[in-house]
Amino acid sequence: MSNLYLRLAKTNIRNNRQLYLPYLISGIVTVAMFYLMIFINNNPGMKTIPGAANLKMIMSMGVGIIAILYEGYVTDIITNLTTNWIKNRKKEIGVYNILGMEKRHIAKVLGQETFFVAVIAIAGGVLSGIVFSKLILMLLYRMLGFQESVSFYVAKAGI
């Protein structure tokens, strides 16, 4: 029976791509930005910049503030999108109810859908953060007028 819920969740994600797209995009961007902040904060090349201790302290506070703000932002997005999903999928949920699924089974399917989309958003955000991390660091060095080569680095703390 659990396999049925898993297949329903995958089919629903595939069929409702347009509803899930805003969630995926916002999730990927949010995770990528958070990864980039942690990447910049933990990058070994940043230790050679004059005033690195102060910069690291400021960046650490920035990461904390962004974590708090994004947590509220993501919670609002998830709440709004879930409400939107339910409104747009009333007929589908009604069909499940007619077919004999109880509320807890429907909730299980919707929960699995949300879990899969969240995993995709987190993985996509981390991967895009890793891809753009060197570019962001090169831009930061250029803005600071710092002339040093930028090596590829993956922040394990960001993952």
mmCIF file with all atom_site columns, N, CA and C in Angstrom, residues 68-117:
data_model
loop_
_atom_site.group_PDB
_atom_site.id
_atom_site.type_symbol
_atom_site.label_atom_id
_atom_site.label_alt_id
_atom_site.label_comp_id
_atom_site.label_asym_id
_atom_site.label_entity_id
_atom_site.label_seq_id
_atom_site.pdbx_PDB_ins_code
_atom_site.Cartn_x
_atom_site.Cartn_y
_atom_site.Cartn_z
_atom_site.occupancy
_atom_site.B_iso_or_equiv
_atom_site.pdbx_formal_charge
_atom_site.auth_seq_id
_atom_site.auth_comp_id
_atom_site.auth_asym_id
_atom_site.auth_atom_id
_atom_site.pdbx_PDB_model_num
ATOM 1   N N  . ILE A 1 68  ? 17.755  33.291 9.991  1.00 0.00 ? 68  ILE A N  1
ATOM 2   C CA . ILE A 1 68  ? 16.511  33.620 10.688 1.00 0.00 ? 68  ILE A CA 1
ATOM 3   C C  . ILE A 1 68  ? 15.483  34.204 9.713  1.00 0.00 ? 68  ILE A C  1
ATOM 4   N N  . LEU A 1 69  ? 15.914  35.129 8.856  1.00 0.00 ? 69  LEU A N  1
ATOM 5   C CA . LEU A 1 69  ? 14.990  35.754 7.908  1.00 0.00 ? 69  LEU A CA 1
ATOM 6   C C  . LEU A 1 69  ? 14.488  34.760 6.874  1.00 0.00 ? 69  LEU A C  1
ATOM 7   N N  . TYR A 1 70  ? 15.395  33.935 6.347  1.00 0.00 ? 70  TYR A N  1
ATOM 8   C CA . TYR A 1 70  ? 14.991  32.950 5.347  1.00 0.00 ? 70  TYR A CA 1
ATOM 9   C C  . TYR A 1 70  ? 14.065  31.904 5.938  1.00 0.00 ? 70  TYR A C  1
ATOM 10  N N  . GLU A 1 71  ? 14.265  31.571 7.182  1.00 0.00 ? 71  GLU A N  1
ATOM 11  C CA . GLU A 1 71  ? 13.387  30.582 7.818  1.00 0.00 ? 71  GLU A CA 1
ATOM 12  C C  . GLU A 1 71  ? 11.953  31.098 7.808  1.00 0.00 ? 71  GLU A C  1
ATOM 13  N N  . GLY A 1 72  ? 11.765  32.364 8.156  1.00 0.00 ? 72  GLY A N  1
ATOM 14  C CA . GLY A 1 72  ? 10.430  32.950 8.117  1.00 0.00 ? 72  GLY A CA 1
ATOM 15  C C  . GLY A 1 72  ? 9.909   33.078 6.696  1.00 0.00 ? 72  GLY A C  1
ATOM 16  N N  . TYR A 1 73  ? 10.785  33.477 5.786  1.00 0.00 ? 73  TYR A N  1
ATOM 17  C CA . TYR A 1 73  ? 10.425  33.634 4.374  1.00 0.00 ? 73  TYR A CA 1
ATOM 18  C C  . TYR A 1 73  ? 10.014  32.297 3.774  1.00 0.00 ? 73  TYR A C  1
ATOM 19  N N  . VAL A 1 74  ? 10.807  31.271 4.003  1.00 0.00 ? 74  VAL A N  1
ATOM 20  C CA . VAL A 1 74  ? 10.516  29.948 3.455  1.00 0.00 ? 74  VAL A CA 1
ATOM 21  C C  . VAL A 1 74  ? 9.241   29.395 4.058  1.00 0.00 ? 74  VAL A C  1
ATOM 22  N N  . THR A 1 75  ? 9.024   29.618 5.350  1.00 0.00 ? 75  THR A N  1
ATOM 23  C CA . THR A 1 75  ? 7.797   29.161 5.993  1.00 0.00 ? 75  THR A CA 1
ATOM 24  C C  . THR A 1 75  ? 6.581   29.822 5.347  1.00 0.00 ? 75  THR A C  1
ATOM 25  N N  . ASP A 1 76  ? 6.665   31.121 5.081  1.00 0.00 ? 76  ASP A N  1
ATOM 26  C CA . ASP A 1 76  ? 5.561   31.824 4.420  1.00 0.00 ? 76  ASP A CA 1
ATOM 27  C C  . ASP A 1 76  ? 5.325   31.282 3.013  1.00 0.00 ? 76  ASP A C  1
ATOM 28  N N  . ILE A 1 77  ? 6.408   31.055 2.270  1.00 0.00 ? 77  ILE A N  1
ATOM 29  C CA . ILE A 1 77  ? 6.264   30.535 0.907  1.00 0.00 ? 77  ILE A CA 1
ATOM 30  C C  . ILE A 1 77  ? 5.617   29.163 0.925  1.00 0.00 ? 77  ILE A C  1
ATOM 31  N N  . ILE A 1 78  ? 6.093   28.296 1.817  1.00 0.00 ? 78  ILE A N  1
ATOM 32  C CA . ILE A 1 78  ? 5.550   26.943 1.882  1.00 0.00 ? 78  ILE A CA 1
ATOM 33  C C  . ILE A 1 78  ? 4.070   26.975 2.266  1.00 0.00 ? 78  ILE A C  1
ATOM 34  N N  . THR A 1 79  ? 3.720   27.829 3.224  1.00 0.00 ? 79  THR A N  1
ATOM 35  C CA . THR A 1 79  ? 2.321   27.941 3.639  1.00 0.00 ? 79  THR A CA 1
ATOM 36  C C  . THR A 1 79  ? 1.446   28.436 2.491  1.00 0.00 ? 79  THR A C  1
ATOM 37  N N  . ASN A 1 80  ? 1.891   29.477 1.799  1.00 0.00 ? 80  ASN A N  1
ATOM 38  C CA . ASN A 1 80  ? 1.108   30.020 0.685  1.00 0.00 ? 80  ASN A CA 1
ATOM 39  C C  . ASN A 1 80  ? 0.997   29.023 -0.459 1.00 0.00 ? 80  ASN A C  1
ATOM 40  N N  . LEU A 1 81  ? 2.092   28.371 -0.791 1.00 0.00 ? 81  LEU A N  1
ATOM 41  C CA . LEU A 1 81  ? 2.054   27.412 -1.887 1.00 0.00 ? 81  LEU A CA 1
ATOM 42  C C  . LEU A 1 81  ? 1.200   26.197 -1.550 1.00 0.00 ? 81  LEU A C  1
ATOM 43  N N  . THR A 1 82  ? 1.270   25.742 -0.298 1.00 0.00 ? 82  THR A N  1
ATOM 44  C CA . THR A 1 82  ? 0.447   24.608 0.100  1.00 0.00 ? 82  THR A CA 1
ATOM 45  C C  . THR A 1 82  ? -1.029  24.962 0.013  1.00 0.00 ? 82  THR A C  1
ATOM 46  N N  . THR A 1 83  ? -1.386  26.157 0.457  1.00 0.00 ? 83  THR A N  1
ATOM 47  C CA . THR A 1 83  ? -2.771  26.615 0.350  1.00 0.00 ? 83  THR A CA 1
ATOM 48  C C  . THR A 1 83  ? -3.198  26.679 -1.115 1.00 0.00 ? 83  THR A C  1
ATOM 49  N N  . ASN A 1 84  ? -2.313  27.185 -1.958 1.00 0.00 ? 84  ASN A N  1
ATOM 50  C CA . ASN A 1 84  ? -2.586  27.271 -3.390 1.00 0.00 ? 84  ASN A CA 1
ATOM 51  C C  . ASN A 1 84  ? -2.730  25.879 -4.003 1.00 0.00 ? 84  ASN A C  1
ATOM 52  N N  . TRP A 1 85  ? -1.873  24.950 -3.609 1.00 0.00 ? 85  TRP A N  1
ATOM 53  C CA . TRP A 1 85  ? -1.960  23.578 -4.124 1.00 0.00 ? 85  TRP A CA 1
ATOM 54  C C  . TRP A 1 85  ? -3.315  22.964 -3.777 1.00 0.00 ? 85  TRP A C  1
ATOM 55  N N  . ILE A 1 86  ? -3.709  23.132 -2.520 1.00 0.00 ? 86  ILE A N  1
ATOM 56  C CA . ILE A 1 86  ? -4.969  22.531 -2.073 1.00 0.00 ? 86  ILE A CA 1
ATOM 57  C C  . ILE A 1 86  ? -6.142  23.124 -2.851 1.00 0.00 ? 86  ILE A C  1
ATOM 58  N N  . LYS A 1 87  ? -6.144  24.452 -3.056 1.00 0.00 ? 87  LYS A N  1
ATOM 59  C CA . LYS A 1 87  ? -7.230  25.088 -3.803 1.00 0.00 ? 87  LYS A CA 1
ATOM 60  C C  . LYS A 1 87  ? -7.282  24.590 -5.237 1.00 0.00 ? 87  LYS A C  1
ATOM 61  N N  . ASN A 1 88  ? -6.126  24.460 -5.866 1.00 0.00 ? 88  ASN A N  1
ATOM 62  C CA . ASN A 1 88  ? -6.090  24.046 -7.263 1.00 0.00 ? 88  ASN A CA 1
ATOM 63  C C  . ASN A 1 88  ? -6.299  22.547 -7.452 1.00 0.00 ? 88  ASN A C  1
ATOM 64  N N  . ARG A 1 89  ? -6.179  21.790 -6.391 1.00 0.00 ? 89  ARG A N  1
ATOM 65  C CA . ARG A 1 89  ? -6.267  20.336 -6.514 1.00 0.00 ? 89  ARG A CA 1
ATOM 66  C C  . ARG A 1 89  ? -7.451  19.755 -5.757 1.00 0.00 ? 89  ARG A C  1
ATOM 67  N N  . LYS A 1 90  ? -8.480  20.559 -5.519 1.00 0.00 ? 90  LYS A N  1
ATOM 68  C CA . LYS A 1 90  ? -9.661  20.077 -4.800 1.00 0.00 ? 90  LYS A CA 1
ATOM 69  C C  . LYS A 1 90  ? -10.322 18.897 -5.505 1.00 0.00 ? 90  LYS A C  1
ATOM 70  N N  . LYS A 1 91  ? -10.410 18.974 -6.827 1.00 0.00 ? 91  LYS A N  1
ATOM 71  C CA . LYS A 1 91  ? -11.047 17.890 -7.573 1.00 0.00 ? 91  LYS A CA 1
ATOM 72  C C  . LYS A 1 91  ? -10.240 16.598 -7.441 1.00 0.00 ? 91  LYS A C  1
ATOM 73  N N  . GLU A 1 92  ? -8.939  16.721 -7.549 1.00 0.00 ? 92  GLU A N  1
ATOM 74  C CA . GLU A 1 92  ? -8.076  15.540 -7.429 1.00 0.00 ? 92  GLU A CA 1
ATOM 75  C C  . GLU A 1 92  ? -8.193  14.915 -6.045 1.00 0.00 ? 92  GLU A C  1
ATOM 76  N N  . ILE A 1 93  ? -8.185  15.738 -5.026 1.00 0.00 ? 93  ILE A N  1
ATOM 77  C CA . ILE A 1 93  ? -8.326  15.237 -3.654 1.00 0.00 ? 93  ILE A CA 1
ATOM 78  C C  . ILE A 1 93  ? -9.720  14.643 -3.458 1.00 0.00 ? 93  ILE A C  1
ATOM 79  N N  . GLY A 1 94  ? -10.740 15.241 -4.103 1.00 0.00 ? 94  GLY A N  1
ATOM 80  C CA . GLY A 1 94  ? -12.099 14.693 -4.042 1.00 0.00 ? 94  GLY A CA 1
ATOM 81  C C  . GLY A 1 94  ? -12.178 13.312 -4.689 1.00 0.00 ? 94  GLY A C  1
ATOM 82  N N  . VAL A 1 95  ? -11.470 13.124 -5.780 1.00 0.00 ? 95  VAL A N  1
ATOM 83  C CA . VAL A 1 95  ? -11.451 11.816 -6.443 1.00 0.00 ? 95  VAL A CA 1
ATOM 84  C C  . VAL A 1 95  ? -10.794 10.785 -5.524 1.00 0.00 ? 95  VAL A C  1
ATOM 85  N N  . TYR A 1 96  ? -9.688  11.177 -4.866 1.00 0.00 ? 96  TYR A N  1
ATOM 86  C CA . TYR A 1 96  ? -9.044  10.270 -3.913 1.00 0.00 ? 96  TYR A CA 1
ATOM 87  C C  . TYR A 1 96  ? -10.013 9.882  -2.805 1.00 0.00 ? 96  TYR A C  1
ATOM 88  N N  . ASN A 1 97  ? -10.783 10.856 -2.340 1.00 0.00 ? 97  ASN A N  1
ATOM 89  C CA . ASN A 1 97  ? -11.752 10.612 -1.274 1.00 0.00 ? 97  ASN A CA 1
ATOM 90  C C  . ASN A 1 97  ? -12.853 9.671  -1.755 1.00 0.00 ? 97  ASN A C  1
ATOM 91  N N  . ILE A 1 98  ? -13.324 9.871  -2.962 1.00 0.00 ? 98  ILE A N  1
ATOM 92  C CA . ILE A 1 98  ? -14.360 8.999  -3.526 1.00 0.00 ? 98  ILE A CA 1
ATOM 93  C C  . ILE A 1 98  ? -13.836 7.577  -3.692 1.00 0.00 ? 98  ILE A C  1
ATOM 94  N N  . LEU A 1 99  ? -12.567 7.454  -4.063 1.00 0.00 ? 99  LEU A N  1
ATOM 95  C CA . LEU A 1 99  ? -11.964 6.134  -4.252 1.00 0.00 ? 99  LEU A CA 1
ATOM 96  C C  . LEU A 1 99  ? -11.703 5.410  -2.932 1.00 0.00 ? 99  LEU A C  1
ATOM 97  N N  . GLY A 1 100 ? -11.963 6.080  -1.819 1.00 0.00 ? 100 GLY A N  1
ATOM 98  C CA . GLY A 1 100 ? -11.865 5.415  -0.524 1.00 0.00 ? 100 GLY A CA 1
ATOM 99  C C  . GLY A 1 100 ? -10.646 5.764  0.297  1.00 0.00 ? 100 GLY A C  1
ATOM 100 N N  . MET A 1 101 ? -9.867  6.733  -0.136 1.00 0.00 ? 101 MET A N  1
ATOM 101 C CA . MET A 1 101 ? -8.710  7.122  0.657  1.00 0.00 ? 101 MET A CA 1
ATOM 102 C C  . MET A 1 101 ? -9.168  7.988  1.823  1.00 0.00 ? 101 MET A C  1
ATOM 103 N N  . GLU A 1 102 ? -8.653  7.700  2.981  1.00 0.00 ? 102 GLU A N  1
ATOM 104 C CA . GLU A 1 102 ? -8.965  8.510  4.154  1.00 0.00 ? 102 GLU A CA 1
ATOM 105 C C  . GLU A 1 102 ? -8.086  9.751  4.166  1.00 0.00 ? 102 GLU A C  1
ATOM 106 N N  . LYS A 1 103 ? -8.431  10.677 5.057  1.00 0.00 ? 103 LYS A N  1
ATOM 107 C CA . LYS A 1 103 ? -7.677  11.918 5.147  1.00 0.00 ? 103 LYS A CA 1
ATOM 108 C C  . LYS A 1 103 ? -6.207  11.663 5.452  1.00 0.00 ? 103 LYS A C  1
ATOM 109 N N  . ARG A 1 104 ? -5.936  10.693 6.298  1.00 0.00 ? 104 ARG A N  1
ATOM 110 C CA . ARG A 1 104 ? -4.536  10.421 6.658  1.00 0.00 ? 104 ARG A CA 1
ATOM 111 C C  . ARG A 1 104 ? -3.767  9.863  5.465  1.00 0.00 ? 104 ARG A C  1
ATOM 112 N N  . HIS A 1 105 ? -4.428  9.123  4.578  1.00 0.00 ? 105 HIS A N  1
ATOM 113 C CA . HIS A 1 105 ? -3.758  8.611  3.384  1.00 0.00 ? 105 HIS A CA 1
ATOM 114 C C  . HIS A 1 105 ? -3.480  9.734  2.386  1.00 0.00 ? 105 HIS A C  1
ATOM 115 N N  . ILE A 1 106 ? -4.459  10.617 2.236  1.00 0.00 ? 106 ILE A N  1
ATOM 116 C CA . ILE A 1 106 ? -4.264  11.773 1.354  1.00 0.00 ? 106 ILE A CA 1
ATOM 117 C C  . ILE A 1 106 ? -3.147  12.652 1.907  1.00 0.00 ? 106 ILE A C  1
ATOM 118 N N  . ALA A 1 107 ? -3.125  12.840 3.210  1.00 0.00 ? 107 ALA A N  1
ATOM 119 C CA . ALA A 1 107 ? -2.050  13.625 3.829  1.00 0.00 ? 107 ALA A CA 1
ATOM 120 C C  . ALA A 1 107 ? -0.698  12.958 3.615  1.00 0.00 ? 107 ALA A C  1
ATOM 121 N N  . LYS A 1 108 ? -0.665  11.631 3.640  1.00 0.00 ? 108 LYS A N  1
ATOM 122 C CA . LYS A 1 108 ? 0.584   10.908 3.412  1.00 0.00 ? 108 LYS A CA 1
ATOM 123 C C  . LYS A 1 108 ? 1.089   11.142 1.989  1.00 0.00 ? 108 LYS A C  1
ATOM 124 N N  . VAL A 1 109 ? 0.190   11.104 1.016  1.00 0.00 ? 109 VAL A N  1
ATOM 125 C CA . VAL A 1 109 ? 0.579   11.348 -0.378 1.00 0.00 ? 109 VAL A CA 1
ATOM 126 C C  . VAL A 1 109 ? 1.089   12.775 -0.534 1.00 0.00 ? 109 VAL A C  1
ATOM 127 N N  . LEU A 1 110 ? 0.349   13.745 0.007  1.00 0.00 ? 110 LEU A N  1
ATOM 128 C CA . LEU A 1 110 ? 0.774   15.143 -0.092 1.00 0.00 ? 110 LEU A CA 1
ATOM 129 C C  . LEU A 1 110 ? 2.086   15.382 0.647  1.00 0.00 ? 110 LEU A C  1
ATOM 130 N N  . GLY A 1 111 ? 2.284   14.711 1.777  1.00 0.00 ? 111 GLY A N  1
ATOM 131 C CA . GLY A 1 111 ? 3.536   14.823 2.516  1.00 0.00 ? 111 GLY A CA 1
ATOM 132 C C  . GLY A 1 111 ? 4.713   14.268 1.730  1.00 0.00 ? 111 GLY A C  1
ATOM 133 N N  . GLN A 1 112 ? 4.496   13.147 1.051  1.00 0.00 ? 112 GLN A N  1
ATOM 134 C CA . GLN A 1 112 ? 5.573   12.585 0.227  1.00 0.00 ? 112 GLN A CA 1
ATOM 135 C C  . GLN A 1 112 ? 5.889   13.485 -0.962 1.00 0.00 ? 112 GLN A C  1
ATOM 136 N N  . GLU A 1 113 ? 4.868   14.088 -1.544 1.00 0.00 ? 113 GLU A N  1
ATOM 137 C CA . GLU A 1 113 ? 5.104   15.044 -2.631 1.00 0.00 ? 113 GLU A CA 1
ATOM 138 C C  . GLU A 1 113 ? 5.966   16.199 -2.139 1.00 0.00 ? 113 GLU A C  1
ATOM 139 N N  . THR A 1 114 ? 5.595   16.756 -1.005 1.00 0.00 ? 114 THR A N  1
ATOM 140 C CA . THR A 1 114 ? 6.335   17.878 -0.447 1.00 0.00 ? 114 THR A CA 1
ATOM 141 C C  . THR A 1 114 ? 7.770   17.477 -0.129 1.00 0.00 ? 114 THR A C  1
ATOM 142 N N  . PHE A 1 115 ? 7.961   16.280 0.397  1.00 0.00 ? 115 PHE A N  1
ATOM 143 C CA . PHE A 1 115 ? 9.301   15.795 0.720  1.00 0.00 ? 115 PHE A CA 1
ATOM 144 C C  . PHE A 1 115 ? 10.153  15.681 -0.545 1.00 0.00 ? 115 PHE A C  1
ATOM 145 N N  . PHE A 1 116 ? 9.610   15.091 -1.606 1.00 0.00 ? 116 PHE A N  1
ATOM 146 C CA . PHE A 1 116 ? 10.375  14.936 -2.846 1.00 0.00 ? 116 PHE A CA 1
ATOM 147 C C  . PHE A 1 116 ? 10.756  16.284 -3.439 1.00 0.00 ? 116 PHE A C  1
ATOM 148 N N  . VAL A 1 117 ? 9.823   17.209 -3.459 1.00 0.00 ? 117 VAL A N  1
ATOM 149 C CA . VAL A 1 117 ? 10.098  18.525 -4.028 1.00 0.00 ? 117 VAL A CA 1
ATOM 150 C C  . VAL A 1 117 ? 11.128  19.267 -3.167 1.00 0.00 ? 117 VAL A C  1
#
